[in-house]
Tab-separated table of C-alpha atoms in Angstrom:
chain	number	residue	atom	x	y	z
A	850	UNK	CA	2.881	-2.974	13.650
A	851	UNK	CA	5.076	-1.682	10.828
A	852	UNK	CA	5.518	1.773	12.355
A	853	UNK	CA	6.436	0.248	15.708
A	854	UNK	CA	8.914	-2.163	14.101
A	855	UNK	CA	10.644	0.612	12.147
A	856	UNK	CA	10.621	2.959	15.138
A	857	UNK	CA	12.161	0.219	17.318
A	858	UNK	CA	14.990	0.056	14.756
A	859	UNK	CA	15.699	3.757	15.331
A	860	UNK	CA	13.810	5.254	12.401
A	861	UNK	CA	11.615	8.338	12.673
A	862	UNK	CA	8.256	7.200	11.339
A	863	UNK	CA	4.861	8.787	10.668
A	864	UNK	CA	1.921	6.418	10.341
A	865	UNK	CA	-1.272	7.096	8.403
A	866	UNK	CA	-4.636	5.378	8.293
A	867	UNK	CA	-8.146	6.477	7.418
A	868	UNK	CA	-9.664	4.591	10.361
A	869	UNK	CA	-9.433	6.536	13.655
A	870	UNK	CA	-9.762	3.387	15.777
A	871	UNK	CA	-6.677	1.872	14.132
A	872	UNK	CA	-4.709	5.059	14.734
A	873	UNK	CA	-5.797	5.004	18.399
A	874	UNK	CA	-4.572	1.396	18.729
A	875	UNK	CA	-1.267	2.311	17.051
A	876	UNK	CA	-0.718	5.239	19.410
A	877	UNK	CA	-1.010	2.853	22.354
A	878	UNK	CA	1.820	0.708	20.937
A	879	UNK	CA	4.257	3.342	19.652
A	880	UNK	CA	5.354	6.874	20.432
A	881	UNK	CA	5.627	7.703	16.697
A	882	UNK	CA	3.490	10.360	15.050
A	883	UNK	CA	0.186	9.089	13.651
A	884	UNK	CA	-2.261	10.921	11.422
A	885	UNK	CA	-5.834	10.025	10.490
A	886	UNK	CA	-5.951	10.613	6.737
A	887	UNK	CA	-7.688	9.122	3.731
A	888	UNK	CA	-6.180	8.797	0.274
A	889	UNK	CA	-8.209	11.873	-0.702
A	890	UNK	CA	-6.878	13.863	2.260
A	891	UNK	CA	-3.349	13.173	1.002
A	892	UNK	CA	-3.778	13.663	-2.746
A	893	UNK	CA	-6.048	16.713	-2.357
A	894	UNK	CA	-3.474	18.479	-0.163
A	895	UNK	CA	-5.714	18.697	2.926
A	896	UNK	CA	-2.823	17.112	4.800
A	897	UNK	CA	0.172	19.463	4.764
A	898	UNK	CA	3.656	18.157	5.427
A	899	UNK	CA	6.501	20.337	6.662
A	900	UNK	CA	9.113	17.846	5.447
A	901	UNK	CA	9.788	15.359	2.723
A	902	UNK	CA	10.199	11.669	3.446
A	903	UNK	CA	13.129	9.396	2.599
A	904	UNK	CA	10.722	6.493	2.183
A	905	UNK	CA	6.991	5.941	1.926
A	906	UNK	CA	5.495	2.474	2.439
A	907	UNK	CA	2.056	1.399	1.240
A	908	UNK	CA	1.578	-1.976	2.879
A	909	UNK	CA	-1.450	-3.857	1.461
A	910	UNK	CA	-3.358	-0.579	1.415
A	911	UNK	CA	-3.815	0.344	-2.256
A	912	UNK	CA	-7.149	-1.223	-3.067
A	913	UNK	CA	-8.981	1.467	-5.032
A	914	UNK	CA	-8.760	2.343	-8.732
A	915	UNK	CA	-8.782	6.138	-9.206
A	916	UNK	CA	-7.894	6.819	-5.565
A	917	UNK	CA	-4.718	4.747	-5.894
A	918	UNK	CA	-3.770	6.415	-9.179
A	919	UNK	CA	-4.227	9.895	-7.676
A	920	UNK	CA	-2.433	8.952	-4.473
A	921	UNK	CA	0.644	7.659	-6.314
A	922	UNK	CA	0.847	10.885	-8.311
A	923	UNK	CA	0.709	12.923	-5.103
A	924	UNK	CA	3.214	10.816	-3.191
A	925	UNK	CA	6.039	11.854	-5.518
A	926	UNK	CA	5.749	15.377	-4.073
A	927	UNK	CA	6.281	14.074	-0.526
A	928	UNK	CA	9.505	12.128	-1.225
A	929	UNK	CA	12.987	13.579	-0.885
A	930	UNK	CA	15.052	13.689	-4.074
A	931	UNK	CA	16.430	10.174	-3.545
A	932	UNK	CA	13.319	8.941	-1.725
A	933	UNK	CA	11.871	5.514	-2.328
A	934	UNK	CA	8.254	4.385	-2.489
A	935	UNK	CA	7.662	0.779	-1.416
A	936	UNK	CA	4.365	-0.838	-2.381
A	937	UNK	CA	3.476	-4.262	-1.015
A	938	UNK	CA	0.355	-5.859	-2.458
A	939	UNK	CA	-1.095	-9.285	-3.170
A	940	UNK	CA	0.879	-10.833	-5.980
A	941	UNK	CA	-1.077	-10.310	-9.228
A	942	UNK	CA	-0.113	-13.774	-10.471
A	943	UNK	CA	-2.302	-15.302	-7.741
A	944	UNK	CA	-5.265	-14.442	-9.972
A	945	UNK	CA	-3.769	-16.514	-12.813
A	946	UNK	CA	-4.114	-19.611	-10.651
A	947	UNK	CA	-7.888	-19.117	-10.504
A	948	UNK	CA	-8.063	-18.100	-14.194
A	949	UNK	CA	-9.081	-14.510	-13.378
A	950	UNK	CA	-6.151	-12.393	-14.555
A	951	UNK	CA	-8.304	-9.520	-15.797
A	952	UNK	CA	-8.216	-5.994	-14.335
A	953	UNK	CA	-11.345	-4.940	-12.495
A	954	UNK	CA	-13.204	-4.835	-9.236
A	955	UNK	CA	-13.095	-8.035	-7.152
A	956	UNK	CA	-14.817	-9.150	-3.983
A	957	UNK	CA	-12.579	-9.160	-0.937
A	958	UNK	CA	-12.670	-10.992	2.351
A	959	UNK	CA	-11.373	-10.333	5.849
A	960	UNK	CA	-11.236	-14.052	6.687
A	961	UNK	CA	-8.935	-14.506	9.640
A	962	UNK	CA	-9.317	-10.921	10.918
A	963	UNK	CA	-11.773	-10.721	13.804
A	964	UNK	CA	-11.898	-6.897	13.965
A	965	UNK	CA	-12.965	-6.511	10.303
A	966	UNK	CA	-16.253	-8.090	9.309
A	967	UNK	CA	-17.789	-6.053	6.498
A	968	UNK	CA	-17.000	-7.311	2.991
A	969	UNK	CA	-15.147	-4.965	0.666
A	970	UNK	CA	-14.244	-4.592	-2.990
A	971	UNK	CA	-10.762	-4.006	-4.339
A	972	UNK	CA	-9.460	-3.119	-7.776
A	973	UNK	CA	-7.265	-5.840	-9.264
A	974	UNK	CA	-4.320	-4.880	-11.445
A	975	UNK	CA	-2.155	-7.187	-13.523
A	976	UNK	CA	1.596	-6.966	-13.059
A	977	UNK	CA	1.750	-4.910	-16.254
A	978	UNK	CA	-0.998	-2.587	-14.945
A	979	UNK	CA	0.954	-1.986	-11.711
A	980	UNK	CA	4.148	-1.125	-13.586
A	981	UNK	CA	2.309	1.181	-16.023
A	982	UNK	CA	0.465	2.983	-13.185
A	983	UNK	CA	3.755	3.465	-11.302
A	984	UNK	CA	5.371	4.935	-14.452
A	985	UNK	CA	2.358	7.213	-15.149
A	986	UNK	CA	2.698	8.577	-11.609
A	987	UNK	CA	6.251	9.653	-12.448
A	988	UNK	CA	8.134	6.845	-10.748
A	989	UNK	CA	10.438	4.280	-12.198
A	990	UNK	CA	10.304	0.775	-10.833
A	991	UNK	CA	13.739	-0.141	-9.657
A	992	UNK	CA	12.736	-3.537	-8.333
A	993	UNK	CA	9.896	-5.970	-7.811
A	994	UNK	CA	10.500	-8.675	-5.223
A	995	UNK	CA	8.294	-11.748	-5.011
A	996	UNK	CA	7.402	-12.775	-1.472
A	997	UNK	CA	6.735	-16.475	-1.001
A	998	UNK	CA	5.445	-18.511	1.909
A	999	UNK	CA	8.486	-19.736	3.854
A	1000	UNK	CA	7.333	-23.371	3.909
A	1001	UNK	CA	5.281	-23.941	0.760
A	1002	UNK	CA	7.144	-21.399	-1.394
A	1003	UNK	CA	3.804	-20.331	-2.902
A	1004	UNK	CA	3.613	-16.729	-4.073
A	1005	UNK	CA	1.991	-14.401	-1.548
A	1006	UNK	CA	2.813	-10.825	-2.424
A	1007	UNK	CA	5.075	-8.523	-4.376
A	1008	UNK	CA	7.015	-5.512	-3.169
A	1009	UNK	CA	7.618	-2.780	-5.738
A	1010	UNK	CA	10.538	-0.451	-5.066
A	1011	UNK	CA	10.000	2.845	-6.887
A	1012	UNK	CA	12.006	6.062	-7.250
C-alpha cells in the first residue's frame, strides 16, 4: 500500500519484502519495481543496487535484534548523501503501560490480519535503545514523531527520521 501511495504521488519507488506472495500482491496493485529480499539479502550484499536512494522507509518491519542492527548499518550505503531513513515502529512507551519496558524478545500477534496466522516473536527496544542503535549504525536522529490515534489520542507508533 505504501509503495502504491507514493507512486501515485509521482515518486519512483522500489518495494522490498521477504515474502514472495506479498510481492506478487503488490505487483498487481502498482507498476513500481518490487524485489523479494530478506534483511540478510540486503545487508550481506546479495542484492546489488545500481543507484542510491533519496529515502528509505522501514514501515513496521524491523522486528529482529541482530538482523535489524546489521540492516541499519547496511542501509547507510544505499542512501544518497542527503538521503533520509524513516523508521516507523510501535511506540516503545506502549510497553510502559503494561509495566514491561525492558529490552528483549516478546510474543507478537497478528490479531486483525486474516492472511497472517502464525505467531511470531519480535525484539523490543526502549526509546533509548532505538536512538543508540540508530547512532551506532552511523545515522543521526533528526526527529522522532509520535503518532497518536486520531480519536483517543493514545500513542500508537513513532516515526524516526534519520540522516
